[in-house]
């Protein structure tokens, strides 16, 4: 994009700046629209599973329901509790929303179609996703209320517990791909399957890690059955209890942007990203743009997220901790050793 602006006679520095801003808007604006649409899709999936209609009044098929809800919260009054820390109370939802957007800078939507194609893209995502807990913790503490504070403590423990497992899972991915660059990680998945499965994006060696990563993604985004931070029977609405108006909406936007991000990471790290699902010459897979394949995989994983939320009951807190520390952590560690041994025998022998 920078070369395009330079060809129009723009100075190189200005061209780079304008191209960067244009790239950010090209990602952020469709992402906001996508968040509105997946909130609608989420509600429709829950309704279908519960044999209900879901949103069906505002706009054709209820498609404008999310925009109506957004307008409603925009027009509401922002109420700040008397005993709250005003500055932290207001900045907490902004942190949650901003951090949720920042991670998308390194997501490759097609071969070379990425805002920042950096060599440490995976480390960048790990660092940015770790910052998300600050918004939740600050909101719980700044509210100066018992239940939001309990929720903030739960969120901190939950995210740390599952980020440890996610970190080891990503070590396995990096060992196999031999790169931290997300484009290279996608390309490393071409045609692999221990020589058994001739498929793009399905790797038998990494499949157990893919399953653990999917479940850990639910916990990392505090989605059911791991939504202990918002357990309404125990904590009213958790860290969001004292929030209203746009500050409440920013938490929702951040949460769903994170859900989309985790669905995307599942597709990119283990299921081929923008690659077609199969490497078969008889079918013109490669005539379909890579971004279409990526969006299809994102929607598939988002459907799984919604399906789980609508059907699986909430875990107890001790079950949540046990799953993270006693099951996922040992399995991911053992699998790193297995991947290392396999690579030593095959690739580096």
GROMACS .gro file of C-alpha atoms in nm:
model
  349
    1UNK     CA    1   0.000   0.000   0.000
    2UNK     CA    2   0.294   0.234   0.073
    3UNK     CA    3   0.421   0.187  -0.284
    4UNK     CA    4   0.078   0.287  -0.417
    5UNK     CA    5   0.084   0.620  -0.233
    6UNK     CA    6   0.445   0.682  -0.342
    7UNK     CA    7   0.341   0.621  -0.704
    8UNK     CA    8   0.083   0.896  -0.657
    9UNK     CA    9   0.367   1.139  -0.587
   10UNK     CA   10   0.354   1.134  -0.207
   11UNK     CA   11   0.670   1.163   0.005
   12UNK     CA   12   0.796   0.823   0.133
   13UNK     CA   13   0.749   0.906   0.503
   14UNK     CA   14   0.402   1.049   0.446
   15UNK     CA   15   0.313   0.753   0.225
   16UNK     CA   16   0.413   0.509   0.500
   17UNK     CA   17   0.209   0.700   0.761
   18UNK     CA   18  -0.102   0.726   0.545
   19UNK     CA   19  -0.073   0.359   0.444
   20UNK     CA   20  -0.046   0.254   0.809
   21UNK     CA   21  -0.353   0.458   0.911
   22UNK     CA   22  -0.546   0.323   0.611
   23UNK     CA   23  -0.448  -0.034   0.705
   24UNK     CA   24  -0.562   0.018   1.065
   25UNK     CA   25  -0.899   0.154   0.950
   26UNK     CA   26  -0.930  -0.127   0.696
   27UNK     CA   27  -0.907  -0.376   0.983
   28UNK     CA   28  -1.077  -0.188   1.270
   29UNK     CA   29  -1.395  -0.073   1.091
   30UNK     CA   30  -1.491  -0.412   0.940
   31UNK     CA   31  -1.402  -0.571   1.274
   32UNK     CA   32  -1.652  -0.346   1.454
   33UNK     CA   33  -1.918  -0.439   1.198
   34UNK     CA   34  -1.825  -0.806   1.239
   35UNK     CA   35  -1.859  -0.779   1.618
   36UNK     CA   36  -2.212  -0.639   1.577
   37UNK     CA   37  -2.303  -0.921   1.341
   38UNK     CA   38  -2.158  -1.202   1.554
   39UNK     CA   39  -2.346  -1.076   1.861
   40UNK     CA   40  -2.659  -1.119   1.648
   41UNK     CA   41  -2.536  -1.460   1.526
   42UNK     CA   42  -2.456  -1.563   1.884
   43UNK     CA   43  -2.809  -1.486   1.996
   44UNK     CA   44  -2.959  -1.663   1.694
   45UNK     CA   45  -2.753  -1.979   1.761
   46UNK     CA   46  -2.855  -1.983   2.128
   47UNK     CA   47  -3.219  -1.936   2.025
   48UNK     CA   48  -3.206  -2.216   1.769
   49UNK     CA   49  -3.057  -2.459   2.022
   50UNK     CA   50  -3.323  -2.360   2.279
   51UNK     CA   51  -3.600  -2.382   2.013
   52UNK     CA   52  -3.667  -2.006   2.024
   53UNK     CA   53  -3.677  -1.740   1.751
   54UNK     CA   54  -3.409  -1.501   1.876
   55UNK     CA   55  -3.388  -1.140   1.747
   56UNK     CA   56  -3.641  -1.104   1.464
   57UNK     CA   57  -3.800  -0.758   1.491
   58UNK     CA   58  -3.543  -0.483   1.424
   59UNK     CA   59  -3.459  -0.489   1.052
   60UNK     CA   60  -3.495  -0.784   0.814
   61UNK     CA   61  -3.460  -1.109   1.012
   62UNK     CA   62  -3.356  -0.898   1.312
   63UNK     CA   63  -3.019  -0.810   1.154
   64UNK     CA   64  -3.021  -0.456   1.297
   65UNK     CA   65  -3.080  -0.567   1.657
   66UNK     CA   66  -2.715  -0.513   1.760
   67UNK     CA   67  -2.718  -0.160   1.616
   68UNK     CA   68  -3.039  -0.082   1.806
   69UNK     CA   69  -2.880  -0.210   2.128
   70UNK     CA   70  -2.570   0.001   2.058
   71UNK     CA   71  -2.783   0.313   2.006
   72UNK     CA   72  -2.969   0.241   2.328
   73UNK     CA   73  -2.654   0.220   2.544
   74UNK     CA   74  -2.507   0.524   2.365
   75UNK     CA   75  -2.805   0.735   2.473
   76UNK     CA   76  -2.798   0.612   2.833
   77UNK     CA   77  -2.637   0.804   3.119
   78UNK     CA   78  -2.293   0.695   3.239
   79UNK     CA   79  -2.330   0.637   3.613
   80UNK     CA   80  -2.016   0.627   3.827
   81UNK     CA   81  -2.052   0.495   4.185
   82UNK     CA   82  -1.974   0.751   4.455
   83UNK     CA   83  -1.694   0.548   4.612
   84UNK     CA   84  -1.535   0.442   4.283
   85UNK     CA   85  -1.193   0.550   4.162
   86UNK     CA   86  -1.322   0.769   3.878
   87UNK     CA   87  -1.012   0.761   3.655
   88UNK     CA   88  -0.951   0.386   3.672
   89UNK     CA   89  -1.324   0.316   3.651
   90UNK     CA   90  -1.345   0.494   3.315
   91UNK     CA   91  -1.014   0.373   3.171
   92UNK     CA   92  -1.074   0.001   3.242
   93UNK     CA   93  -1.325  -0.062   2.957
   94UNK     CA   94  -1.108   0.146   2.722
   95UNK     CA   95  -0.811  -0.083   2.799
   96UNK     CA   96  -1.021  -0.395   2.735
   97UNK     CA   97  -1.150  -0.262   2.404
   98UNK     CA   98  -0.815  -0.121   2.281
   99UNK     CA   99  -0.614  -0.433   2.364
  100UNK     CA  100  -0.873  -0.647   2.183
  101UNK     CA  101  -0.810  -0.444   1.864
  102UNK     CA  102  -0.430  -0.425   1.889
  103UNK     CA  103  -0.373  -0.797   1.842
  104UNK     CA  104  -0.527  -0.790   1.492
  105UNK     CA  105  -0.225  -0.598   1.357
  106UNK     CA  106  -0.029  -0.921   1.294
  107UNK     CA  107  -0.312  -1.148   1.172
  108UNK     CA  108  -0.251  -1.255   0.807
  109UNK     CA  109  -0.578  -1.248   0.609
  110UNK     CA  110  -0.408  -1.385   0.296
  111UNK     CA  111  -0.055  -1.448   0.176
  112UNK     CA  112   0.118  -1.117   0.255
  113UNK     CA  113  -0.211  -0.942   0.347
  114UNK     CA  114  -0.115  -0.836   0.699
  115UNK     CA  115  -0.078  -0.493   0.860
  116UNK     CA  116   0.252  -0.573   1.037
  117UNK     CA  117   0.432  -0.880   0.904
  118UNK     CA  118   0.679  -0.900   1.193
  119UNK     CA  119   0.905  -1.197   1.269
  120UNK     CA  120   0.775  -1.225   1.626
  121UNK     CA  121   0.405  -1.202   1.547
  122UNK     CA  122   0.314  -1.491   1.778
  123UNK     CA  123   0.503  -1.337   2.069
  124UNK     CA  124   0.326  -1.006   2.000
  125UNK     CA  125  -0.015  -1.176   2.024
  126UNK     CA  126   0.083  -1.356   2.344
  127UNK     CA  127   0.198  -1.027   2.500
  128UNK     CA  128  -0.111  -0.832   2.388
  129UNK     CA  129  -0.357  -1.100   2.501
  130UNK     CA  130  -0.189  -1.099   2.844
  131UNK     CA  131  -0.272  -0.729   2.880
  132UNK     CA  132  -0.645  -0.794   2.848
  133UNK     CA  133  -0.673  -0.899   3.213
  134UNK     CA  134  -0.573  -0.549   3.326
  135UNK     CA  135  -0.904  -0.402   3.208
  136UNK     CA  136  -1.099  -0.662   3.406
  137UNK     CA  137  -0.886  -0.630   3.721
  138UNK     CA  138  -0.895  -0.249   3.714
  139UNK     CA  139  -1.273  -0.243   3.664
  140UNK     CA  140  -1.326  -0.479   3.958
  141UNK     CA  141  -1.097  -0.285   4.188
  142UNK     CA  142  -1.206   0.066   4.083
  143UNK     CA  143  -1.577  -0.014   4.130
  144UNK     CA  144  -1.522  -0.026   4.510
  145UNK     CA  145  -1.779  -0.302   4.533
  146UNK     CA  146  -1.757  -0.655   4.670
  147UNK     CA  147  -1.881  -0.864   4.377
  148UNK     CA  148  -1.684  -0.687   4.102
  149UNK     CA  149  -1.371  -0.725   4.316
  150UNK     CA  150  -1.430  -1.100   4.358
  151UNK     CA  151  -1.481  -1.122   3.981
  152UNK     CA  152  -1.153  -0.938   3.915
  153UNK     CA  153  -0.960  -1.180   4.137
  154UNK     CA  154  -1.119  -1.476   3.959
  155UNK     CA  155  -1.034  -1.329   3.620
  156UNK     CA  156  -0.669  -1.274   3.713
  157UNK     CA  157  -0.626  -1.632   3.840
  158UNK     CA  158  -0.817  -1.783   3.547
  159UNK     CA  159  -0.629  -1.599   3.272
  160UNK     CA  160  -0.288  -1.665   3.427
  161UNK     CA  161  -0.371  -2.035   3.470
  162UNK     CA  162  -0.471  -2.087   3.109
  163UNK     CA  163  -0.207  -1.857   2.957
  164UNK     CA  164   0.056  -2.094   3.098
  165UNK     CA  165  -0.094  -2.384   2.901
  166UNK     CA  166  -0.144  -2.166   2.592
  167UNK     CA  167   0.222  -2.061   2.612
  168UNK     CA  168   0.342  -2.423   2.607
  169UNK     CA  169   0.100  -2.505   2.323
  170UNK     CA  170   0.248  -2.219   2.119
  171UNK     CA  171   0.598  -2.356   2.191
  172UNK     CA  172   0.489  -2.677   2.016
  173UNK     CA  173   0.358  -2.479   1.719
  174UNK     CA  174   0.680  -2.276   1.693
  175UNK     CA  175   0.895  -2.591   1.714
  176UNK     CA  176   0.704  -2.743   1.424
  177UNK     CA  177   0.688  -2.429   1.207
  178UNK     CA  178   1.041  -2.314   1.300
  179UNK     CA  179   0.918  -1.952   1.303
  180UNK     CA  180   0.725  -1.698   1.513
  181UNK     CA  181   0.588  -1.531   1.199
  182UNK     CA  182   0.220  -1.617   1.148
  183UNK     CA  183   0.252  -1.627   0.769
  184UNK     CA  184   0.535  -1.879   0.799
  185UNK     CA  185   0.337  -2.083   1.053
  186UNK     CA  186   0.052  -2.111   0.802
  187UNK     CA  187   0.287  -2.208   0.519
  188UNK     CA  188   0.450  -2.475   0.739
  189UNK     CA  189   0.113  -2.655   0.756
  190UNK     CA  190   0.100  -2.727   0.384
  191UNK     CA  191   0.070  -3.093   0.299
  192UNK     CA  192   0.167  -3.221   0.644
  193UNK     CA  193   0.003  -3.501   0.836
  194UNK     CA  194   0.286  -3.736   0.932
  195UNK     CA  195   0.278  -3.856   0.573
  196UNK     CA  196  -0.067  -4.009   0.630
  197UNK     CA  197  -0.311  -3.724   0.565
  198UNK     CA  198  -0.251  -3.518   0.252
  199UNK     CA  199  -0.425  -3.209   0.382
  200UNK     CA  200  -0.364  -2.838   0.424
  201UNK     CA  201  -0.413  -2.743   0.783
  202UNK     CA  202  -0.469  -3.078   0.953
  203UNK     CA  203  -0.161  -3.205   1.131
  204UNK     CA  204  -0.193  -3.527   1.328
  205UNK     CA  205   0.114  -3.438   1.536
  206UNK     CA  206  -0.037  -3.108   1.653
  207UNK     CA  207  -0.401  -3.222   1.674
  208UNK     CA  208  -0.403  -3.283   2.055
  209UNK     CA  209  -0.257  -2.935   2.105
  210UNK     CA  210  -0.529  -2.794   1.876
  211UNK     CA  211  -0.802  -2.946   2.095
  212UNK     CA  212  -0.642  -2.812   2.415
  213UNK     CA  213  -0.594  -2.470   2.256
  214UNK     CA  214  -0.961  -2.455   2.156
  215UNK     CA  215  -1.075  -2.531   2.513
  216UNK     CA  216  -0.815  -2.293   2.661
  217UNK     CA  217  -0.944  -2.024   2.422
  218UNK     CA  218  -1.285  -2.053   2.586
  219UNK     CA  219  -1.126  -2.005   2.927
  220UNK     CA  220  -0.902  -1.720   2.808
  221UNK     CA  221  -1.202  -1.526   2.675
  222UNK     CA  222  -1.412  -1.615   2.985
  223UNK     CA  223  -1.677  -1.783   2.771
  224UNK     CA  224  -1.903  -2.060   2.898
  225UNK     CA  225  -1.841  -2.306   3.054
  226UNK     CA  226  -1.559  -2.097   3.202
  227UNK     CA  227  -1.749  -1.769   3.256
  228UNK     CA  228  -1.679  -1.767   3.630
  229UNK     CA  229  -1.602  -1.395   3.614
  230UNK     CA  230  -1.967  -1.318   3.528
  231UNK     CA  231  -2.141  -1.595   3.723
  232UNK     CA  232  -2.477  -1.422   3.772
  233UNK     CA  233  -2.591  -1.661   4.045
  234UNK     CA  234  -2.284  -1.571   4.252
  235UNK     CA  235  -2.149  -1.230   4.142
  236UNK     CA  236  -2.453  -1.045   3.996
  237UNK     CA  237  -2.273  -0.946   3.670
  238UNK     CA  238  -1.913  -0.972   3.786
  239UNK     CA  239  -1.672  -0.694   3.702
  240UNK     CA  240  -1.939  -0.524   3.485
  241UNK     CA  241  -2.191  -0.487   3.769
  242UNK     CA  242  -2.141  -0.112   3.827
  243UNK     CA  243  -2.107  -0.020   3.458
  244UNK     CA  244  -2.368   0.133   3.229
  245UNK     CA  245  -2.395   0.314   2.896
  246UNK     CA  246  -2.094   0.313   2.659
  247UNK     CA  247  -1.850   0.191   2.925
  248UNK     CA  248  -2.057  -0.129   2.949
  249UNK     CA  249  -2.074  -0.149   2.568
  250UNK     CA  250  -1.694  -0.126   2.541
  251UNK     CA  251  -1.662  -0.437   2.758
  252UNK     CA  252  -1.900  -0.621   2.525
  253UNK     CA  253  -1.718  -0.506   2.212
  254UNK     CA  254  -1.385  -0.606   2.363
  255UNK     CA  255  -1.515  -0.945   2.470
  256UNK     CA  256  -1.651  -1.033   2.125
  257UNK     CA  257  -1.342  -0.894   1.948
  258UNK     CA  258  -1.138  -1.130   2.170
  259UNK     CA  259  -1.368  -1.420   2.082
  260UNK     CA  260  -1.317  -1.346   1.711
  261UNK     CA  261  -0.940  -1.323   1.770
  262UNK     CA  262  -0.928  -1.661   1.943
  263UNK     CA  263  -1.138  -1.818   1.665
  264UNK     CA  264  -0.890  -1.670   1.416
  265UNK     CA  265  -0.588  -1.801   1.608
  266UNK     CA  266  -0.740  -2.149   1.611
  267UNK     CA  267  -0.772  -2.129   1.232
  268UNK     CA  268  -0.425  -1.979   1.177
  269UNK     CA  269  -0.216  -2.192   1.413
  270UNK     CA  270  -0.367  -2.535   1.353
  271UNK     CA  271  -0.606  -2.536   1.056
  272UNK     CA  272  -0.417  -2.366   0.776
  273UNK     CA  273  -0.540  -2.006   0.805
  274UNK     CA  274  -0.595  -1.880   0.450
  275UNK     CA  275  -0.503  -2.215   0.292
  276UNK     CA  276  -0.781  -2.429   0.142
  277UNK     CA  277  -0.877  -2.729   0.359
  278UNK     CA  278  -0.754  -2.996   0.115
  279UNK     CA  279  -0.476  -3.023  -0.141
  280UNK     CA  280  -0.673  -3.194  -0.418
  281UNK     CA  281  -0.612  -3.110  -0.784
  282UNK     CA  282  -0.956  -3.233  -0.896
  283UNK     CA  283  -1.130  -2.946  -0.715
  284UNK     CA  284  -1.036  -2.580  -0.793
  285UNK     CA  285  -0.971  -2.493  -0.426
  286UNK     CA  286  -0.707  -2.236  -0.511
  287UNK     CA  287  -0.940  -2.031  -0.731
  288UNK     CA  288  -1.116  -1.922  -0.411
  289UNK     CA  289  -0.936  -1.628  -0.241
  290UNK     CA  290  -0.752  -1.719   0.080
  291UNK     CA  291  -0.942  -1.460   0.284
  292UNK     CA  292  -1.267  -1.648   0.209
  293UNK     CA  293  -1.118  -1.969   0.349
  294UNK     CA  294  -0.998  -1.783   0.659
  295UNK     CA  295  -1.341  -1.626   0.718
  296UNK     CA  296  -1.510  -1.965   0.674
  297UNK     CA  297  -1.282  -2.120   0.936
  298UNK     CA  298  -1.336  -1.827   1.175
  299UNK     CA  299  -1.714  -1.867   1.144
  300UNK     CA  300  -1.682  -2.241   1.206
  301UNK     CA  301  -1.489  -2.188   1.529
  302UNK     CA  302  -1.724  -1.910   1.636
  303UNK     CA  303  -2.013  -2.151   1.590
  304UNK     CA  304  -1.834  -2.394   1.823
  305UNK     CA  305  -1.791  -2.115   2.081
  306UNK     CA  306  -2.165  -2.035   2.065
  307UNK     CA  307  -2.267  -2.401   2.062
  308UNK     CA  308  -2.065  -2.469   2.378
  309UNK     CA  309  -2.210  -2.164   2.554
  310UNK     CA  310  -2.565  -2.272   2.476
  311UNK     CA  311  -2.525  -2.636   2.583
  312UNK     CA  312  -2.249  -2.686   2.843
  313UNK     CA  313  -2.316  -2.597   3.210
  314UNK     CA  314  -2.074  -2.371   3.395
  315UNK     CA  315  -1.776  -2.531   3.569
  316UNK     CA  316  -1.713  -2.489   3.940
  317UNK     CA  317  -1.406  -2.281   4.019
  318UNK     CA  318  -1.208  -2.577   4.154
  319UNK     CA  319  -1.286  -2.773   3.835
  320UNK     CA  320  -1.165  -2.479   3.627
  321UNK     CA  321  -0.832  -2.462   3.812
  322UNK     CA  322  -0.783  -2.839   3.808
  323UNK     CA  323  -0.839  -2.856   3.432
  324UNK     CA  324  -0.581  -2.584   3.369
  325UNK     CA  325  -0.306  -2.691   3.608
  326UNK     CA  326  -0.347  -3.070   3.644
  327UNK     CA  327  -0.461  -3.171   3.295
  328UNK     CA  328  -0.374  -2.916   3.025
  329UNK     CA  329  -0.034  -2.815   3.162
  330UNK     CA  330   0.110  -3.170   3.192
  331UNK     CA  331  -0.032  -3.278   2.855
  332UNK     CA  332   0.107  -2.972   2.675
  333UNK     CA  333   0.450  -3.026   2.836
  334UNK     CA  334   0.458  -3.394   2.740
  335UNK     CA  335   0.351  -3.309   2.385
  336UNK     CA  336   0.637  -3.061   2.348
  337UNK     CA  337   0.880  -3.346   2.422
  338UNK     CA  338   0.701  -3.570   2.169
  339UNK     CA  339   0.714  -3.301   1.899
  340UNK     CA  340   1.082  -3.237   1.972
  341UNK     CA  341   1.161  -3.608   1.949
  342UNK     CA  342   0.969  -3.645   1.625
  343UNK     CA  343   1.147  -3.349   1.468
  344UNK     CA  344   1.486  -3.480   1.580
  345UNK     CA  345   1.413  -3.815   1.418
  346UNK     CA  346   1.271  -3.679   1.092
  347UNK     CA  347   1.365  -3.321   1.015
  348UNK     CA  348   1.704  -3.280   1.187
  349UNK     CA  349   1.845  -3.631   1.160
   0.00000   0.00000   0.00000
